[in-house]
Coordinates of C-alpha atoms in Angstrom, one line a residue:
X21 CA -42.3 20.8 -10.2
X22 CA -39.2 21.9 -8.8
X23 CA -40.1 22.6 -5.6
X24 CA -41.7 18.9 -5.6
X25 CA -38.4 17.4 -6.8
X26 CA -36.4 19.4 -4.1
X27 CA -38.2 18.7 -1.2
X28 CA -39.4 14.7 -2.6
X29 CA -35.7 13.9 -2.6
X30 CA -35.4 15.1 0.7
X31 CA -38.3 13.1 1.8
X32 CA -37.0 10.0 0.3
X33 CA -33.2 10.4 1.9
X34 CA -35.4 11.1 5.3
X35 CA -37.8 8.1 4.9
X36 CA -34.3 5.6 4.3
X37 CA -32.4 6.5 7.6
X38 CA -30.1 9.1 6.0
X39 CA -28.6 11.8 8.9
X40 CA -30.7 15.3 8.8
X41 CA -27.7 16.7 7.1
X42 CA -26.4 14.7 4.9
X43 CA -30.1 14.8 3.4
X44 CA -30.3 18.3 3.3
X45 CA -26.9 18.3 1.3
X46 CA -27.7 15.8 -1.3
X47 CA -31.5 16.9 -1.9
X48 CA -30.0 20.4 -2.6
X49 CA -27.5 18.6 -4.9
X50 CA -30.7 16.9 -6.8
X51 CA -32.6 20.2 -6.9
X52 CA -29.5 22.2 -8.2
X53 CA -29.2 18.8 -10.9
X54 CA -32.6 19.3 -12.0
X55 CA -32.0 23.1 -12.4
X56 CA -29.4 22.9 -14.4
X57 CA -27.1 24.6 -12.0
X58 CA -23.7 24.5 -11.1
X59 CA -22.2 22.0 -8.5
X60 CA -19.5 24.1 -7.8
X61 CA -22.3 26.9 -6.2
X62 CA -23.7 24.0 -3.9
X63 CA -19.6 23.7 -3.1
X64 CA -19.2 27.3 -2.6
X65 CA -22.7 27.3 -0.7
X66 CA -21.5 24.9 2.1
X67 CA -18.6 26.6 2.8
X68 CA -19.9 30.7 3.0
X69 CA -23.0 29.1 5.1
X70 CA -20.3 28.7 8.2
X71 CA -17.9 31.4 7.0
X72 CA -20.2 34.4 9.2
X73 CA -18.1 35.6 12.7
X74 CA -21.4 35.2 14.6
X75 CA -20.9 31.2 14.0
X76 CA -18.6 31.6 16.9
X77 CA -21.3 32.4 19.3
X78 CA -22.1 28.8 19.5
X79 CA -19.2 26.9 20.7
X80 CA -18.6 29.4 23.5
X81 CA -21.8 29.3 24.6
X82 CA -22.0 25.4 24.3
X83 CA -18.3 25.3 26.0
X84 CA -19.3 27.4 28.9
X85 CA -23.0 25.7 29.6
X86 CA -21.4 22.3 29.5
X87 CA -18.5 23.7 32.3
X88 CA -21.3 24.9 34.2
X89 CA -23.3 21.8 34.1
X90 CA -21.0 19.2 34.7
X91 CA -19.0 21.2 37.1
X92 CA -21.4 21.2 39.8
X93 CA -23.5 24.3 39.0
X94 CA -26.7 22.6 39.1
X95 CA -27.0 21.1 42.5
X96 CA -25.3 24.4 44.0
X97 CA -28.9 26.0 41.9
X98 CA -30.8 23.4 43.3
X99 CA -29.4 24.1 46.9
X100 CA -30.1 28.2 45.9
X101 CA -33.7 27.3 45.2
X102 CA -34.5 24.8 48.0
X103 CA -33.5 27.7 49.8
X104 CA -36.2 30.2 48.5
X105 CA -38.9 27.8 48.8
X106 CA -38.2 26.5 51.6
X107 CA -38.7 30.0 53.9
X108 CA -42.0 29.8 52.3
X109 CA -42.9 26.5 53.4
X110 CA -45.3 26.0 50.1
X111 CA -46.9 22.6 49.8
X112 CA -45.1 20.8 46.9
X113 CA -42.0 22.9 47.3
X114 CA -39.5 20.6 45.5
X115 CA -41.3 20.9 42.3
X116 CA -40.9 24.5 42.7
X117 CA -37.5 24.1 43.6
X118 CA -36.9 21.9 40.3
X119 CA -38.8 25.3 37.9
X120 CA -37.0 27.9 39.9
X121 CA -33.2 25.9 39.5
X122 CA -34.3 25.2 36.0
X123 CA -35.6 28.8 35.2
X124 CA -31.8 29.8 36.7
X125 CA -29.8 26.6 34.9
X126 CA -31.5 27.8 31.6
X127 CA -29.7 30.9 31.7
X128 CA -26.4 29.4 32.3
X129 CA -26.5 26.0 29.9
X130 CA -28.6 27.5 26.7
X131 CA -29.9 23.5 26.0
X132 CA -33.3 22.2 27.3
X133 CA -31.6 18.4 27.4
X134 CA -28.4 20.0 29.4
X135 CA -31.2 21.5 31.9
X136 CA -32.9 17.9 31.8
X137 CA -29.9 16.0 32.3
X138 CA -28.0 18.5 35.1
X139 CA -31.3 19.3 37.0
X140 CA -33.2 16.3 36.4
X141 CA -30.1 13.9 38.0
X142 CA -30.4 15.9 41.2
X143 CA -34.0 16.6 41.3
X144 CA -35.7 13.3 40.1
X145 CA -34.5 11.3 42.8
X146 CA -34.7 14.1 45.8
X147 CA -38.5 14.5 44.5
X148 CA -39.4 10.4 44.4
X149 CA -37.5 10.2 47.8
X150 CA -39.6 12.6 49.3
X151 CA -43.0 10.5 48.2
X152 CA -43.6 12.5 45.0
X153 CA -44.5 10.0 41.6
X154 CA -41.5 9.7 39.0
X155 CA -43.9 10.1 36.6
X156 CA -44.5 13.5 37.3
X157 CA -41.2 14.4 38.7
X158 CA -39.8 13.9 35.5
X159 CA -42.9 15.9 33.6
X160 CA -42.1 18.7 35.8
X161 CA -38.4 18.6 35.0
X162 CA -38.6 18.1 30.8
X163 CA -41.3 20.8 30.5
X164 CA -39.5 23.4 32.4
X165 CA -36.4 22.9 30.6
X166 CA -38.1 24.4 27.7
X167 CA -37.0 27.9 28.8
X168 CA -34.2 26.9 27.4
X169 CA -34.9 27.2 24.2
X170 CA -36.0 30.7 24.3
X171 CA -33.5 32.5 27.1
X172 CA -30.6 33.8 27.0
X173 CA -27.6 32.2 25.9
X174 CA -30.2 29.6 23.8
X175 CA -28.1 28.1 21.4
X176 CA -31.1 27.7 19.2
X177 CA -32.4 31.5 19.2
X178 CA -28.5 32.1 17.8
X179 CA -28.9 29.4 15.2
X180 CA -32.5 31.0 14.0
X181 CA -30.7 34.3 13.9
X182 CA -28.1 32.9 11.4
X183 CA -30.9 31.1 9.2
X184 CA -32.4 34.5 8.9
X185 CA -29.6 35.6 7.7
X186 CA -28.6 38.3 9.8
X187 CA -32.0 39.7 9.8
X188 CA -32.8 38.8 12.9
X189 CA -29.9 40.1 15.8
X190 CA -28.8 37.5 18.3
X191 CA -28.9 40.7 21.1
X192 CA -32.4 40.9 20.2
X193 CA -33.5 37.6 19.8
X194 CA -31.5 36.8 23.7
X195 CA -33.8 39.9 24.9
X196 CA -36.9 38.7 23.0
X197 CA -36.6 35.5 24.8
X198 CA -36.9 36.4 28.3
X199 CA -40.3 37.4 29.0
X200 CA -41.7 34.3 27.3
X201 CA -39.9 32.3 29.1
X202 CA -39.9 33.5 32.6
X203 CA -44.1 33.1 31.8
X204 CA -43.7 29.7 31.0
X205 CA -41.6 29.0 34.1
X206 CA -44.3 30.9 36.1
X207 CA -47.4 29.3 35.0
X208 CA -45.8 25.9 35.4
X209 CA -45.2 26.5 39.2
X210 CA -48.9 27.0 39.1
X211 CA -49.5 23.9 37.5
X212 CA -47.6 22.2 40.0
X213 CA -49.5 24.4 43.1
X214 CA -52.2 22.5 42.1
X215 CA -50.8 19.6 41.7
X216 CA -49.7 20.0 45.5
X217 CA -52.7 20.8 47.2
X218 CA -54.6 17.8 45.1
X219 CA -52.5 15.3 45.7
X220 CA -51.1 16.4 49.1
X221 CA -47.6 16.7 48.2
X222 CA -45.4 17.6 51.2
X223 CA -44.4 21.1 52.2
X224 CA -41.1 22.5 51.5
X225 CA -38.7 22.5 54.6
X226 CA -36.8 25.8 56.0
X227 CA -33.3 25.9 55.7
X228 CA -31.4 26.5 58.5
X229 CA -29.9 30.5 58.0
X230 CA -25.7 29.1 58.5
X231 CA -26.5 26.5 55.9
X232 CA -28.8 28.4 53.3
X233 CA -26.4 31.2 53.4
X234 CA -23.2 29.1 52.6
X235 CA -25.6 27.4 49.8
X236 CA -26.6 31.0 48.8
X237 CA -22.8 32.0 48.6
X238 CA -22.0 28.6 46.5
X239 CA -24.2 29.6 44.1
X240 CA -23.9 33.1 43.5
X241 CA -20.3 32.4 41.4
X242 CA -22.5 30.8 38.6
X243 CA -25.2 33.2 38.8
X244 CA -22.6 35.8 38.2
X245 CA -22.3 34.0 34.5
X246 CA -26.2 35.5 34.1
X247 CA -24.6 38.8 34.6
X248 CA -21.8 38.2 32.7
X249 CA -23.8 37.3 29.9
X250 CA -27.1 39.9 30.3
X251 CA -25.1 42.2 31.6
X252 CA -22.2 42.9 29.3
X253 CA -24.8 42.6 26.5
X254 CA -27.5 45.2 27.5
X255 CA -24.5 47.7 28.7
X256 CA -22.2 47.2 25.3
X257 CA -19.3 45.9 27.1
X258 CA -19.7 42.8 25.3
X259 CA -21.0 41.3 21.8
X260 CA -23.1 38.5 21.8
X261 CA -19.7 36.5 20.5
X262 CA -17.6 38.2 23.5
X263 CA -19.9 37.7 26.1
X264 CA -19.6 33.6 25.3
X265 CA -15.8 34.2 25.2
X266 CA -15.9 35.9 28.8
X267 CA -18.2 32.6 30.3
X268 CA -15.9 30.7 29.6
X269 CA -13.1 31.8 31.6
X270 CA -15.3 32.2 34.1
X271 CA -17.2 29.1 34.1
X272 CA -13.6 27.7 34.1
X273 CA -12.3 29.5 37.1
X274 CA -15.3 29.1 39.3
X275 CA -15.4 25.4 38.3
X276 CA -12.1 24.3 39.0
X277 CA -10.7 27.0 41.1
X278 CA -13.4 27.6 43.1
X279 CA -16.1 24.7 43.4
X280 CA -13.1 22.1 42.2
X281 CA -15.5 19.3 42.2
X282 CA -14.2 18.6 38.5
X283 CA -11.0 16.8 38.0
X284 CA -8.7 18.3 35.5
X285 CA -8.7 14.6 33.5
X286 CA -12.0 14.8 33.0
X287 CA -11.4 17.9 30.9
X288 CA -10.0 16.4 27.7
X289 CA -13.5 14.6 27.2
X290 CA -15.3 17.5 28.1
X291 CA -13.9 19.6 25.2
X292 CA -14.5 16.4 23.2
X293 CA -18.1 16.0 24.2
X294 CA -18.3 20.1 23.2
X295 CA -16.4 19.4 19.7
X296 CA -18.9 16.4 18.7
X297 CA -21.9 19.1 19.7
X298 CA -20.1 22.2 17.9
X299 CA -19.1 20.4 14.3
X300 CA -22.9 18.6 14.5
X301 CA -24.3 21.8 14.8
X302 CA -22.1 23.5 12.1
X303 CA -22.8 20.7 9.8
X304 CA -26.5 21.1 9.9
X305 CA -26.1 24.9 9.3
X306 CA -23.9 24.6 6.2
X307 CA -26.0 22.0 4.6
X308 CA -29.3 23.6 5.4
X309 CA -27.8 27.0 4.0
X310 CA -27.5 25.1 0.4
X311 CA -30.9 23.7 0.9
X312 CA -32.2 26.9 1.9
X313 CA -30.1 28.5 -1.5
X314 CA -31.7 26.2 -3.5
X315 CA -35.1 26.9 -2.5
X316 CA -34.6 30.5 -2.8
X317 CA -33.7 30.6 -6.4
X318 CA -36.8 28.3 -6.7
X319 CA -39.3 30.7 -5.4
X320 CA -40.4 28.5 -2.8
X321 CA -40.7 31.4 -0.2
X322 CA -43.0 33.7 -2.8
X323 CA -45.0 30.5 -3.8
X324 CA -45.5 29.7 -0.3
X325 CA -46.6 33.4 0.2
X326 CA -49.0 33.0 -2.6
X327 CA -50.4 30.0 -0.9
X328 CA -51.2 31.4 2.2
X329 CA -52.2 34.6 0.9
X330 CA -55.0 32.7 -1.1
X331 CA -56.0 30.6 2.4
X332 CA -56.3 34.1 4.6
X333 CA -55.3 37.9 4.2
X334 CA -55.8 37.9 7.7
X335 CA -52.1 38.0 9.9
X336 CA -53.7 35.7 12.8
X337 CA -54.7 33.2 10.7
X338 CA -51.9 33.0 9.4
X339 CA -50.1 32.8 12.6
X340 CA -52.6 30.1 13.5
X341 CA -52.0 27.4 10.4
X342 CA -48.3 28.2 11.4
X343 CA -48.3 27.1 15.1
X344 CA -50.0 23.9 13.5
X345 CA -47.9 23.1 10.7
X346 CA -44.9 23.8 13.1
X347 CA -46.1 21.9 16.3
X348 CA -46.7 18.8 13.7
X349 CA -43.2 19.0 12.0
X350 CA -41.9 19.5 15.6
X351 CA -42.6 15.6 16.3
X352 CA -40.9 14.5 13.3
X353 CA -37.9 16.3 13.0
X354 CA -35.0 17.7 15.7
X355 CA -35.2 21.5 16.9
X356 CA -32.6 23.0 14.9
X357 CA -32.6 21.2 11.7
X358 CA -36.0 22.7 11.7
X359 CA -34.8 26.0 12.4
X360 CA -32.3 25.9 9.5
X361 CA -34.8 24.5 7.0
X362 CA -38.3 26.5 7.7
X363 CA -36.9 30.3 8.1
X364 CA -35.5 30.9 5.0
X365 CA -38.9 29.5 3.7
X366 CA -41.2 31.2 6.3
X367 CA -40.0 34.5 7.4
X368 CA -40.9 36.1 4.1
X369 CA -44.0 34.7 4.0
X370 CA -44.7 36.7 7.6
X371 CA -42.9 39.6 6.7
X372 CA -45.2 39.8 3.8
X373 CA -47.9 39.9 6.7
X374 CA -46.6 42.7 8.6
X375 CA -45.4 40.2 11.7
X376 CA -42.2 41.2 13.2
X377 CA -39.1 38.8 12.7
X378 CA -38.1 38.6 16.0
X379 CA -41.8 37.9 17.3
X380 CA -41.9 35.2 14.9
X381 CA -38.8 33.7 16.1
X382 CA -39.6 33.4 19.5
X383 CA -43.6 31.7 18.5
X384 CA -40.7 29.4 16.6
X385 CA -38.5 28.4 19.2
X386 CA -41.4 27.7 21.3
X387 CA -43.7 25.5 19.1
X388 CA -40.3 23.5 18.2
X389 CA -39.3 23.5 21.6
X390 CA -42.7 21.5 22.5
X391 CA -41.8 18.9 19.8
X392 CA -38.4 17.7 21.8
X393 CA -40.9 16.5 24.5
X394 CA -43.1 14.4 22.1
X395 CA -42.1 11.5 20.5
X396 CA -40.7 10.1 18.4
X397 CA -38.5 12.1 17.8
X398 CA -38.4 14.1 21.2
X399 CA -34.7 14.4 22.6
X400 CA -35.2 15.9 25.9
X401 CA -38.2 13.4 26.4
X402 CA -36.0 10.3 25.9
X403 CA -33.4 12.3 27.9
X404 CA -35.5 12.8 30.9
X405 CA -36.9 9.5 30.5
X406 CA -33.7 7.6 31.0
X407 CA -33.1 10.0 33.9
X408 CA -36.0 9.6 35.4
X409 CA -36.0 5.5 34.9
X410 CA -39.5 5.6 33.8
X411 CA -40.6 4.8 30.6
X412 CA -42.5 6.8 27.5
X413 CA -45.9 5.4 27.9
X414 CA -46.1 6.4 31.3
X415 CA -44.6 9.9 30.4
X416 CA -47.0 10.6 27.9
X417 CA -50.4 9.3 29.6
X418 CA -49.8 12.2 32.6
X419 CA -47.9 15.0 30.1
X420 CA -51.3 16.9 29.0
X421 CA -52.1 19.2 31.7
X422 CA -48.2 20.3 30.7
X423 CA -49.1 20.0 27.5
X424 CA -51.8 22.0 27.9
X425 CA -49.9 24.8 29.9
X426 CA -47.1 25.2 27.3
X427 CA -49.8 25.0 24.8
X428 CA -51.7 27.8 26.5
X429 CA -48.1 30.0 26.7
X430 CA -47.6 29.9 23.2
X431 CA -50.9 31.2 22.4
X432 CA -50.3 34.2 24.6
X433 CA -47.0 34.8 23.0
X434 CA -48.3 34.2 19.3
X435 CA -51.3 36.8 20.1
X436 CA -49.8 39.4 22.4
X437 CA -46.2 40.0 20.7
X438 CA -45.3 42.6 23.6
X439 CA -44.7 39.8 25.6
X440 CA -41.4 38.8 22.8
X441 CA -40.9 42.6 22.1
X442 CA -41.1 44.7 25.1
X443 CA -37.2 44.7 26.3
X444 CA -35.8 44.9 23.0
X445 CA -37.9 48.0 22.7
X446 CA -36.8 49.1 25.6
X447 CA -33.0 48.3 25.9
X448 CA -33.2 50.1 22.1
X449 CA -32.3 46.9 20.4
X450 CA -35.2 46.2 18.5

């Protein structure tokens, strides 16, 4: 009955147009009400839940991906990728060009919608100039920009790292991520081979060697923020925290000291734009840490182990009725409420089963990560929709092969959890 009344209430402020965390804040009020428990812990709750050093992680790394993507980065990473594909002439080379500059972008930004929105703005029209449907430009573009949920600097990996409570390292989960997504990235450009030779898409065009290598020099001052960030991690120079501190000088000195296609007024709205993201963020992980209190001194995560225990002793089952119930709540509800409100609840439950924390993070981020491109609640769908100036319907009748690629991913990395775990095992961080 508690459990009913806790997550009821939340329902109910959900169902009424109430904000994700303003619901989570009051339904743990109503559960800790019905317990008989003080308001002043839901008080003290709210405050400790953004009171951990790793918080800081997050508005670095917002700060710096932001820089990068509004300071020309991404058409300097589309220029670097036009210039791979291009010496290969490959048939449909500027959907290749938009994965590849995506796959790159994703390491820099940390956001799928930043990767839609940067990429997308150049790519989109380049593709549907060259005789390619908007349709699918814009497919290509919003499903590739799902590696950002999973690579390194992912906001998202750092916020399920903090809703495990510390279980789960950030180093690890950055590590964990890259394999995964690097396979997604791959087996799209397959998708889109296809595609190519199908519907005769045209070849991608050589670039000539003076201009490809003053594009490849342009773009090698934002890759070095990959290094930066990789780098200093897997070496020790740099925390996770440090490492977000030291891309943001740098994304600041190569964008306006050396690119200097950003005006200096522009700046004040940037940090702006990065303080609305930051304190929204921060919000939802203080009031999902009450919530997630609440629910704790419930039981719900031993009930909930009960319950699946009684469906199937077996872990792949398990790991089955998971990926469902997760890919469903991923259309109804944002990424990283999600995040904040199913692992305190679930990662017990698969710890009970013997599945490894940070496997089961990444099989997270990516089944969430599918529900921003499905509506109605799918940000970077809308997001590549408007930037793509074609309209949901017409997304969604041509999305399945996609669907069925990312679809196809997550089953690998759900079934074969070497793919999450190899580097951490190897760098010794796991």
């Amino acid at each position: 009955m508690d459990i009913a009344v806790l997550l009821l209430s939340m329902c109910v402020f959900f169902a009424i147009g109430m904000p994700i965390a303003y619901a989570m804040a009051l339904s743990a009020l109503v559960g800790a009400l019905w317990i008989d428990l003080p308001v002043a812990a839901i008080m003290q709750q709210l405050s400790s839940g953004v009171g951990k050093v790793s918080m800081l992680t997050i508005p670095f790394f917002v700060l710096a991906g932001a820089i990068m993507a509004e300071g020309g980065m991404a058409r300097r990473l589309v220029d670097f990728a036009a210039v791979i594909v291009g010496f290969t002439r490959m048939r449909g080379g500027l959907s290749q060009v938009n994965i590849l500059a995506t796959t790159i972008m994703s390491g820099i930004s940390g956001s799928s919608v930043a990767d839609t929105s940067a990429i997308g703005s150049v790519m989109i029209p380049q593709m549907a100039k060259k005789g390619y449907p908007r349709v699918f430009a814009t497919n290509v573009t919003i499903s590739a920009s799902l590696q950002a949920i999973v690579v390194p600097p992912s906001h998202n990996a750092v916020i399920y790292s903090l809703a495990t409570g510390g279980v789960v390292s950030i180093t690890s989960l950055f590590l964990a991520g890259i394999l995964p997504g690097l396979l997604l990235g791959f087996s799209l450009m397959l998708l889109c081979l296809f595609y190519a030779y199908r519907d005769k898409h045209p070849k991608g065009e050589p670039v000539p060697i003076r201009q490809a290598a003053k594009m490849l020099v342009d773009a090698l001052w934002g890759i070095v923020t990959l290094v930066i960030v990789l780098g200093g991690i897997l070496t020790g120079v740099f925390t996770p925290i440090e490492a977000g501190a030291v891309a943001c000088v740098w994304a600041f000195f190569v964008t306006m000291f050396i690119y200097r296609d950003y005006k200096w007024s522009e700046l004040p709205q940037l940090a702006y734009r990065t303080l609305q993201t930051v304190a929204m963020v921060l919000t939802l992980v203080a009031t999902a840490s009450c919530f997630g209190y609440i629910a704790a001194i419930m039981q719900m995560p031993a009930k909930m182990t009960e319950f699946f225990v009684a469906i199937s002793a077996n872990k792949y089952v398990l790991l089955m009725w998971l990926n469902i119930m997760l890919l469903v709540l991923g259309t109804a509800l944002d990424l990283a409420p999600l995040l904040l409100i199913c692992t305190p609840i679930l990662l017990p439950v698969v710890k009970s089963f013997g599945i490894d924390p940070v496997h089961f993070g990444i099989v997270m981020l990516l089944n969430l990560g599918i529900g921003l491109l499905t509506p109605p609640v799918g940000t970077t769908l809308f997001v590549g929709c408007a930037i793509g100036k074609v309209s949901v319907d017409d997304i969604m009748r041509e999305i399945w092969p996609f669907y069925y690629v990312m679809f196809a991913v997550l089953m690998l990395v759900t079934y074969i959890p070497a793919i999450s775990l190899w580097l951490p095992h190897s760098f010794g961080f796991h």
